[in-house]
Coordinates of C-alpha atoms and ligand atoms in Angstrom, one line a residue:
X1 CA -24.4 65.7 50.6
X2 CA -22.9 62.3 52.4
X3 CA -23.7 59.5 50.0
X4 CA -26.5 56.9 51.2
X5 CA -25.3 53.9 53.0
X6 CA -26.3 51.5 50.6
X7 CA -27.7 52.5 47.0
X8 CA -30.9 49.7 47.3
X9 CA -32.3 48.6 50.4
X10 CA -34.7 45.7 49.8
X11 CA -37.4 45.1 51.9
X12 CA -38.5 41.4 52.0
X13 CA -35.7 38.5 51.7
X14 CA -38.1 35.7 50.2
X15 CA -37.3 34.0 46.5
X16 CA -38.3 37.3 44.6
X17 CA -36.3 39.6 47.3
X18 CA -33.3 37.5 47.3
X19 CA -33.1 37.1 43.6
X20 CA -33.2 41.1 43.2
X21 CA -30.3 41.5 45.8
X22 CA -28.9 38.8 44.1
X23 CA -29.3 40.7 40.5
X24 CA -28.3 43.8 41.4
X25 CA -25.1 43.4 43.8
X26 CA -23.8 41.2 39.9
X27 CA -24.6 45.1 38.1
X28 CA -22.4 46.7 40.8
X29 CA -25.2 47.9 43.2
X30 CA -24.5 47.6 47.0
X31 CA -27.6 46.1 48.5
X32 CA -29.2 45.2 52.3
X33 CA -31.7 42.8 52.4
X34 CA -34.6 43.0 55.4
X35 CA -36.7 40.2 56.4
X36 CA -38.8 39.7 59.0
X37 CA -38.3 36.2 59.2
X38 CA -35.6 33.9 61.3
X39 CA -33.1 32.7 58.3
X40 CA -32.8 29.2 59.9
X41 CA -36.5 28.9 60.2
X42 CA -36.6 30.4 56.0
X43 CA -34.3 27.6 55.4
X44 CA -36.2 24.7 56.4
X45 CA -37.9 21.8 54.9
X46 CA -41.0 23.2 57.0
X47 CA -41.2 26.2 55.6
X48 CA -42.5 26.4 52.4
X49 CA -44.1 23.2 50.8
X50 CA -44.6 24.2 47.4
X51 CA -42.5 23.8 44.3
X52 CA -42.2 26.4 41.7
X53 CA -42.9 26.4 37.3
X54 CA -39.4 28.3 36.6
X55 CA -40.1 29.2 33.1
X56 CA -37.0 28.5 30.3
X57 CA -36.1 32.2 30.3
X58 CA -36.4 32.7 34.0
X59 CA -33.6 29.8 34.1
X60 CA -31.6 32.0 32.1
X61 CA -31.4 34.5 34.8
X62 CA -30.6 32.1 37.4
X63 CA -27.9 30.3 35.1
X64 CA -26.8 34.3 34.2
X65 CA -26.0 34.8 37.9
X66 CA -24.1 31.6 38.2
X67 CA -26.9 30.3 41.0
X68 CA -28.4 27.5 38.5
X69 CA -25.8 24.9 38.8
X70 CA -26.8 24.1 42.7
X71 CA -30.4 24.2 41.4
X72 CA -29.4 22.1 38.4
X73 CA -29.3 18.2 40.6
X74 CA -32.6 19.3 41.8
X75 CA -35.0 20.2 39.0
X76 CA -37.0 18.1 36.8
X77 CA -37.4 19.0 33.0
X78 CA -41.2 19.6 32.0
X79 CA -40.8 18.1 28.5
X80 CA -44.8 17.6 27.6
X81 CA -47.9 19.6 29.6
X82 CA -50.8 18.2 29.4
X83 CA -54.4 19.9 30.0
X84 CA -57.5 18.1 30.6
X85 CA -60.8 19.6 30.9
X86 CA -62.4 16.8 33.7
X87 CA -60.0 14.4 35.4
X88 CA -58.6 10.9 35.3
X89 CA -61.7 8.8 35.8
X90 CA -61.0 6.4 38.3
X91 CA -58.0 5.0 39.8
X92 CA -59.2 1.9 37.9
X93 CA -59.4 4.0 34.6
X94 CA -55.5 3.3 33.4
X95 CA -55.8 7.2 32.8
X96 CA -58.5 7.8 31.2
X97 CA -58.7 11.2 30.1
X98 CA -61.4 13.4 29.1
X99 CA -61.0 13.5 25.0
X100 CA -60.9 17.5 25.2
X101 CA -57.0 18.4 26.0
X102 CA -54.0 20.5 25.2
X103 CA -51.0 19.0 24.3
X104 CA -47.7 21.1 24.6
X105 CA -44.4 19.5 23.8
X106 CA -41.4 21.1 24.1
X107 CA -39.9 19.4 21.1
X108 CA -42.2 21.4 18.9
X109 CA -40.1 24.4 19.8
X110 CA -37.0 23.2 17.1
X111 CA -35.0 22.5 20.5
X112 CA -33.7 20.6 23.6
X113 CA -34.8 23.3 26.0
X114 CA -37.7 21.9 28.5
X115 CA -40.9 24.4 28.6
X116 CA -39.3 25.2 32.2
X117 CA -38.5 23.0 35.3
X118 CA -39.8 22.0 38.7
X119 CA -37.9 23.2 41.7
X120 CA -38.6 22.5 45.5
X121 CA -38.8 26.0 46.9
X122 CA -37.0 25.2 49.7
X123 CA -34.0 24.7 46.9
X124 CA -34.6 27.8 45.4
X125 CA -34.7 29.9 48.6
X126 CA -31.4 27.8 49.8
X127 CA -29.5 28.7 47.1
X128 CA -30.5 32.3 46.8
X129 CA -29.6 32.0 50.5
X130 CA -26.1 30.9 50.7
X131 CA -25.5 33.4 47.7
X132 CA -26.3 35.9 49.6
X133 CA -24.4 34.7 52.4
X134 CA -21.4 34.6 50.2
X135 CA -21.6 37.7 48.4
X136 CA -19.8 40.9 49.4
X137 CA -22.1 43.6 48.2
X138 CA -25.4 42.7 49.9
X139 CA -25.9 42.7 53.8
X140 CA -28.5 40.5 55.1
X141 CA -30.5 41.9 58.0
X142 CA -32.6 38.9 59.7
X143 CA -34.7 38.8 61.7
X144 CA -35.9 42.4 61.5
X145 CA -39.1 43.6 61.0
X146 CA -39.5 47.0 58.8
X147 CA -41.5 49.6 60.7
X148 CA -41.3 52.8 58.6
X149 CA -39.9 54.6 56.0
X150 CA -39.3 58.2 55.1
X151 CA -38.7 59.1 51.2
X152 CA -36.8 62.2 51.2
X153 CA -35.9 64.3 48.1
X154 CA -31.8 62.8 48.8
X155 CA -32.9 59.3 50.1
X156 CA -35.1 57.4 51.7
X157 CA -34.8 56.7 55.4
X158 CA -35.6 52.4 56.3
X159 CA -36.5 52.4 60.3
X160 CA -36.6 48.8 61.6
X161 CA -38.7 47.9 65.1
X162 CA -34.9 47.0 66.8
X163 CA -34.5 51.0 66.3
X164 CA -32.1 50.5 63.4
X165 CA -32.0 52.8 60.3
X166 CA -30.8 52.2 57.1
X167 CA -30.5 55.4 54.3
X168 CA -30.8 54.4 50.7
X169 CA -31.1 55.8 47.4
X170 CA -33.8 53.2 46.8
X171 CA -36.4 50.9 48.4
X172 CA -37.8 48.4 46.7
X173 CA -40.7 46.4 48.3
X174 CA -40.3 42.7 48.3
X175 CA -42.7 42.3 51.2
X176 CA -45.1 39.9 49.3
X177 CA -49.1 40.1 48.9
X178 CA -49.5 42.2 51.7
X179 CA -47.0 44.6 51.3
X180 CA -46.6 46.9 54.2
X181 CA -44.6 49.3 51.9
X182 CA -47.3 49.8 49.3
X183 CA -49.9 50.5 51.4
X184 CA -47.6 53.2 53.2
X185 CA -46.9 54.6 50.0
X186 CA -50.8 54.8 49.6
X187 CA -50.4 52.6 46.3
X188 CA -54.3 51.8 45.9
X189 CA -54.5 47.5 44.7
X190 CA -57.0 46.1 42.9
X191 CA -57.7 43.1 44.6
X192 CA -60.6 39.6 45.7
X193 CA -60.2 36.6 47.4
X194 CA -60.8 33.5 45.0
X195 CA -63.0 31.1 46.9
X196 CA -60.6 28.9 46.8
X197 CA -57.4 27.6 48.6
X198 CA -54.4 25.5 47.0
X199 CA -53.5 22.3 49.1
X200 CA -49.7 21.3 48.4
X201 CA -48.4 17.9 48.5
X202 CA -45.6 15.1 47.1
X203 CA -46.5 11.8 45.6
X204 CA -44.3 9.4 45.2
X205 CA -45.6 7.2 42.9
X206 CA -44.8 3.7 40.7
X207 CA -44.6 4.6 37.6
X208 CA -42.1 7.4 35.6
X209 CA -43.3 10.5 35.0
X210 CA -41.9 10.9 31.8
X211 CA -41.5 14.9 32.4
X212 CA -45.4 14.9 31.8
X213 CA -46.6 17.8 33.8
X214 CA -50.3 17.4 33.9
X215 CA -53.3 20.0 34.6
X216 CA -57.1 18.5 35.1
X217 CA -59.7 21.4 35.3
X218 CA -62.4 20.0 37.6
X219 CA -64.9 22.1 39.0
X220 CA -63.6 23.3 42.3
X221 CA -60.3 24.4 40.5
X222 CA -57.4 23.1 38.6
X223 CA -55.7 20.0 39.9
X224 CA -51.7 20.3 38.8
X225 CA -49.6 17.2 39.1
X226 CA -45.8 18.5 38.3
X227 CA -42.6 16.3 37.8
X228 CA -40.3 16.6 40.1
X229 CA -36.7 14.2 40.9
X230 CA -36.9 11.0 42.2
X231 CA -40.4 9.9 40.7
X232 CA -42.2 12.2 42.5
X233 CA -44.4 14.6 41.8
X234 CA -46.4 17.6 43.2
X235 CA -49.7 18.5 43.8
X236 CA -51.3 22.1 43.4
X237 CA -54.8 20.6 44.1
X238 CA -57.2 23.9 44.1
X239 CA -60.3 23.2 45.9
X240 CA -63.2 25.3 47.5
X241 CA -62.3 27.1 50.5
X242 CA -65.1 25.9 52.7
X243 CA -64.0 22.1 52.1
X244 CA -60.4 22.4 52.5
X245 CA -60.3 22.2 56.0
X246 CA -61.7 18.8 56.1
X247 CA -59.5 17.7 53.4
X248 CA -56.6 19.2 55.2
X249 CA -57.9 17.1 58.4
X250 CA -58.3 13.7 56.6
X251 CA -55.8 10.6 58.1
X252 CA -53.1 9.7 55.6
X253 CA -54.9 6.9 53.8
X254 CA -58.0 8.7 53.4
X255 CA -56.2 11.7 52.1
X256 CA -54.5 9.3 49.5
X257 CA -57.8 8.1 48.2
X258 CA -59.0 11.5 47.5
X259 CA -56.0 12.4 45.7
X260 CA -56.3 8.5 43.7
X261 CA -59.8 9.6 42.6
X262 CA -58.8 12.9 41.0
X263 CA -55.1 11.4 39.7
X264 CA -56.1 8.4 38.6
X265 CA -53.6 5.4 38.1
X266 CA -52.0 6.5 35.3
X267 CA -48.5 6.9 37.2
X268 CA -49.3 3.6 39.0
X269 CA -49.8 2.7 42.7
X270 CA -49.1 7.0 44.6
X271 CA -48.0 7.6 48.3
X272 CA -48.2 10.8 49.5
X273 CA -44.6 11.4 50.8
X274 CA -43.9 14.2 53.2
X275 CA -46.8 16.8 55.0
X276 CA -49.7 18.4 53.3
X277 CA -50.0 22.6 53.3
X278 CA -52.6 24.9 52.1
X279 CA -52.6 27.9 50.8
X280 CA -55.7 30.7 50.5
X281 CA -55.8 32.1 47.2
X282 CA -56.2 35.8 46.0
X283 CA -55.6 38.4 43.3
X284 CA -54.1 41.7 44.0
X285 CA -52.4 44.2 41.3
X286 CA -50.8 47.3 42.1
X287 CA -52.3 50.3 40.4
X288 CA -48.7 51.9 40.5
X289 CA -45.5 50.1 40.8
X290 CA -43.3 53.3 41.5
X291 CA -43.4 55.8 44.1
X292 CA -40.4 58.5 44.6
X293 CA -37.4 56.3 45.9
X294 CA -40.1 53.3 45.6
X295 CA -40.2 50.2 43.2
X296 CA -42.8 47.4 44.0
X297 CA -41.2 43.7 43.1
X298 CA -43.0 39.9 43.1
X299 CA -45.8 39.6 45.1
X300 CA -46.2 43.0 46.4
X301 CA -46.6 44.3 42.6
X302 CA -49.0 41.3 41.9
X303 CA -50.3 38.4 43.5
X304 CA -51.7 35.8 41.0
X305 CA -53.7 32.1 40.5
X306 CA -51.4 29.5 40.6
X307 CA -53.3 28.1 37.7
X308 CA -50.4 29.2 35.5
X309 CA -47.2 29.0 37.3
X310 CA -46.7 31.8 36.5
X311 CA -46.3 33.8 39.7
X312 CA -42.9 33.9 40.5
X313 CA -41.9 34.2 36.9
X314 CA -43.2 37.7 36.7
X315 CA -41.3 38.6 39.4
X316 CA -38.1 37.2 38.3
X317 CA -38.9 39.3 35.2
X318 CA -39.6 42.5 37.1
X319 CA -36.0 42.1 38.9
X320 CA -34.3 41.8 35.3
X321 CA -36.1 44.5 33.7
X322 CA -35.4 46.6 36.3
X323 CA -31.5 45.6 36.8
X324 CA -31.3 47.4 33.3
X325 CA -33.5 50.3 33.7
X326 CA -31.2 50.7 37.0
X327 CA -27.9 50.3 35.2
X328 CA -28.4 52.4 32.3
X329 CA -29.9 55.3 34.3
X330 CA -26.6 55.2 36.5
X331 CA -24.4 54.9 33.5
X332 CA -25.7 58.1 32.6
X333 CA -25.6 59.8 36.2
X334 CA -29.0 59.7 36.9
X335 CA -30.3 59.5 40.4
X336 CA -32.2 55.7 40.8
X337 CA -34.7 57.0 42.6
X338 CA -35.8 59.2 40.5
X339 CA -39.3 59.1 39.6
X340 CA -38.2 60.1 35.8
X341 CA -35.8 56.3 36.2
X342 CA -38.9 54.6 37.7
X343 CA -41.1 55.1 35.3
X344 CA -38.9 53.4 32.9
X345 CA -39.5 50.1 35.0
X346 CA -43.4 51.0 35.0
X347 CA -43.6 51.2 31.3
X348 CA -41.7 48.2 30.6
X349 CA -43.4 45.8 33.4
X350 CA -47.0 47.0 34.2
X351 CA -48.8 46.3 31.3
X352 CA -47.3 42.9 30.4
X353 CA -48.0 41.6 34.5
X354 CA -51.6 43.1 34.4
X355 CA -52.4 41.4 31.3
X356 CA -50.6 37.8 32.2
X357 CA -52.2 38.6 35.9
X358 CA -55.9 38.9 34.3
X359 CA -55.5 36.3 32.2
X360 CA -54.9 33.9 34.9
X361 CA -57.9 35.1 36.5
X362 CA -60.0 34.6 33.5
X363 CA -59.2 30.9 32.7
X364 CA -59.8 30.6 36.8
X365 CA -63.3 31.8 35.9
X366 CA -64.1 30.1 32.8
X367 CA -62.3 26.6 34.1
X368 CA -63.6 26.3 37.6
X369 CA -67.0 25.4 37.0
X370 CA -69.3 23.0 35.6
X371 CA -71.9 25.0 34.1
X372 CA -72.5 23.0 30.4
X373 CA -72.9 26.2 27.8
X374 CA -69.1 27.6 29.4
X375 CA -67.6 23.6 29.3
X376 CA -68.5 23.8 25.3
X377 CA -67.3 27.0 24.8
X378 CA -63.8 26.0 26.9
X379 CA -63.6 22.6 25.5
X380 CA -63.9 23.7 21.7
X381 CA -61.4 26.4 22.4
X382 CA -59.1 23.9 23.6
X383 CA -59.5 22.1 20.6
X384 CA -58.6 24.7 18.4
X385 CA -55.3 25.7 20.3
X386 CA -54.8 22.2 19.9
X387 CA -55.3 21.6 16.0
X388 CA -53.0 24.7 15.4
X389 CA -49.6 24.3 15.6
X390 CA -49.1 28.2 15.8
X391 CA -51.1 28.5 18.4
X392 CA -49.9 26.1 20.3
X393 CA -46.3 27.4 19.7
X394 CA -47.5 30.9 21.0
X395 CA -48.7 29.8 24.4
X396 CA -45.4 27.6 24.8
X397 CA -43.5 30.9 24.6
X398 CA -46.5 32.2 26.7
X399 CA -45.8 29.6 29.4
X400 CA -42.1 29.7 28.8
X401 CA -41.9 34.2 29.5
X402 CA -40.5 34.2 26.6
X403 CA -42.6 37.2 24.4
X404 CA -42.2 40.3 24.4
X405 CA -39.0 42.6 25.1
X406 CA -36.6 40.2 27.2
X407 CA -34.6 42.4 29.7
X408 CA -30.6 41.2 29.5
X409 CA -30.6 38.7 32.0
X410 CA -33.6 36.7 30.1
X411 CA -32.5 37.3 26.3
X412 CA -32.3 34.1 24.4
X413 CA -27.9 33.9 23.5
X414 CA -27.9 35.2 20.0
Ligands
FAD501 C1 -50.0 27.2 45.7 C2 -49.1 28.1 45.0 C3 -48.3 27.6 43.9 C4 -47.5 28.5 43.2 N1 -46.8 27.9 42.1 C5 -46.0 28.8 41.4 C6 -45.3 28.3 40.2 O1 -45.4 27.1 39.9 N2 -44.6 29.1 39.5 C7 -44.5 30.5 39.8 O2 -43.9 31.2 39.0 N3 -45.2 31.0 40.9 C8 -45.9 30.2 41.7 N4 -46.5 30.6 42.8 C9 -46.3 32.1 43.2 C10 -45.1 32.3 44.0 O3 -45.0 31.3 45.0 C11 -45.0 33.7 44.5 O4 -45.2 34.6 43.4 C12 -43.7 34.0 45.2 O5 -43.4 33.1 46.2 C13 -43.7 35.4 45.8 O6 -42.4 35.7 46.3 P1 -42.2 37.1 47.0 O7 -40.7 37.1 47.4 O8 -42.6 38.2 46.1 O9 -43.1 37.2 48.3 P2 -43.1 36.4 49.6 O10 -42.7 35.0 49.4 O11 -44.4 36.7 50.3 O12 -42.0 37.1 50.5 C14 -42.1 38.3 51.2 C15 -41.1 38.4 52.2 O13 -41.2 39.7 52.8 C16 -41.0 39.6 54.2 N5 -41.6 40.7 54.9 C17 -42.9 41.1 54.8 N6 -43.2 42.2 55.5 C18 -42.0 42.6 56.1 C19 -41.6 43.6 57.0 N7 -42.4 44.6 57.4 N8 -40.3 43.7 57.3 C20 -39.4 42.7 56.9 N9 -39.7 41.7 56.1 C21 -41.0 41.6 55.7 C22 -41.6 38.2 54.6 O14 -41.0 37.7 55.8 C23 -41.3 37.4 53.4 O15 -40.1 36.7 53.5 C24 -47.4 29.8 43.5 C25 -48.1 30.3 44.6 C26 -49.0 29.5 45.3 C27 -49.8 30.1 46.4

């Protein structure tokens, strides 16, 4: 039989598509990369507004495949995080906190390492970019739109809308939340909208941010302020859907007084810099992430709360785990798209995302209210995480990826 033309065709060129090309050319895998999108559109600041949590040992991947010294000038250490249960008073209040809080700091950890670091995703998707770009083993088809695919018991048949077709021994679907591939594949989802929607914005503001990365629960949803470069921070401001409109509509100094009043001044005089964007939120998990020839990645395996930051990091973790899984199963002359080689990847990533993804989704529920009998249960759970060093150590590794079996890629250097 005539060998496929490339072993992986990934469908979906975004940061978790990218990364996997980017992953699996390094193990010796020739990739092609489809996106619907225009690359020079991808790669500007319009684009995408929001910055990304990269956890400590999703950094090691990145550093791993050489792409983390562009990031490097770009990303701000998260030294401390800070959770609130209410919000900074008043602008007035000099940051005056609710007394119920979580204090991480990464110093508690025995090391220098941050508890991760704030990127711009227009950096991240730059860099996986021009990587791309430059890399020999991954051709990068864009714009074109996937319309179809065949899994076949040699290969799996990729038709485009242009009338292109690519043969592959694998697919994997990179095509985010909505993934086109999964519901071919009849992959059933579990899945809600949150009444909620995420509005994204920069501050600049007076006053240093110290690496504090802060998270007020108030009772339309968590408000994140995360350290960025250049004294600046940004906003993951959750808020109910049926008022974000209006907020989204606001002229630029009443917009600036809402976000004062749920700040506060403790970062001194803020100015939004740059546009505002929001985002609808929902929760959907893949009740499979195989198929035959088929491996859901990122978004299209599971589309989480921001409340985390923990989104992407899951997916960065699904393109490690399954870099080995692929490796070893070639080593031994297996066929990748095997079903027997896919379950592999299943085994090792299913459980720990539907757990991390739930999770999320439960301190959504219990934080985004204000309903007093749930505020005393949170608030004294808080305080116990916070009175136990342990504990507190356990959801640093929590927040940092870094439980559980590490694929190569993410493994702490022995
Ligand atoms: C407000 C907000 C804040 C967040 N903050 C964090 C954070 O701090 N840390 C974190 O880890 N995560 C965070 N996340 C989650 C993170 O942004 C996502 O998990 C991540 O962007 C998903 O990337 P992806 O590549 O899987 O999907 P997507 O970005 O959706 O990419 C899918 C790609 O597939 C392409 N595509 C789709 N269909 C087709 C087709 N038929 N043919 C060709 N191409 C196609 C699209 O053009 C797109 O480029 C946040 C999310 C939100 C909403």
């Amino acid at each position: 039989m005539q060998k496929p033309q490339f072993e992986i065709v990934i469908v979906g060129g975004g940061l978790a598509g990218g990364l996997a090309a980017l992953a699996l050319a390094a193990r010796g895998f020739s990739c092609a990369v489809i996106d619907a999108g225009d690359p020079g559109k991808m790669r500007s600041q319009g684009f995408d507004g929001r910055t990304t949590a990269i956890s400590y040992a999703s950094a090691r991947v990145f550093k791993r495949l050489g792409l983390w010294d562009p990031i490097a000038p770009h990303a701000e250490a998260i030294r401390d995080i800070l959770v609130t249960d209410g919000r900074a008073k008043s602008r007035f209040d000099e940051g005056t906190i609710s007394s119920f809080h979580l204090h991480f700091d990464s110093r508690e950890l025995n090391d220098e390492t941050p508890l991760g670091w704030i990127v711009e995703n227009r950096i991240l998707r730059n860099v996986l970019m021009d990587a791309i770009d430059q890399s020999q083993d991954i051709e990068f088809i864009a714009p074109a739109r996937r319309a179809s695919t065949e899994f076949n018991a040699g290969s799996a048949i990729t038709k485009l809308q242009d009338g292109r077709a690519i043969e592959s021994s694998l697919v994997l679907a990179a095509d985010g939340r909505f993934s086109g591939l999964r519901a071919e594949a009849k992959i059933k989802t579990n899945q809600w909208r949150y009444p909620q929607s995420g509005i994204v914005a920069t501050v600049a503001h007076e006053r240093p941010h110290m690496g504090v990365a802060q998270e007020f629960f108030l009772p339309a949803g968590p408000f994140a302020i995360l350290p960025m470069t250049e004294n600046r921070s940004s906003l993951v401001w959750t808020e109910r859907e049926d008022a974000v409109a209006a907020y989204m509509a606001l002229d630029d100094d009443a917009f600036r007084t809402e976000i004062e009043n749920r700040f506060g001044s403790y970062l001194g005089a803020i100015e939004p810099a740059g546009p505002r964007w929001s985002y609808p939120l929902a929760f959907t998990l893949a009740q499979s992430y195989i198929a035959p020839r088929l491996a859901l990645i990122g978004d299209a395996a599971h589309a989480i709360h921001p409340i985390a930051g923990q989104g992407y990091n899951l997916g960065v973790k699904d393109i490690a785990a399954l870099a080995d899984v692929l490796v070893e199963s070639r080593d031994v002359g297996l066929d990748i798209g095997s079903l027997t080689v896919l379950q592999n990847y299943q085994r090792w990533r299913r459980f720990d995302s539907a757990s991390l993804a739930l999770g999320t989704d439960l301190l959504n529920r219990l934080f985004s209210n204000n309903f007093a009998p749930l505020r005393i249960a949170r608030d004294l759970g808080m305080g116990a995480v916070n009175a136990v060093p342990p504990l507190r150590k356990f959801f640093m590794r929590q927040a940092g990826a870094d439980l559980g079996t590490l694929p190569s890629l993410m493994a702490a250097d022995n």
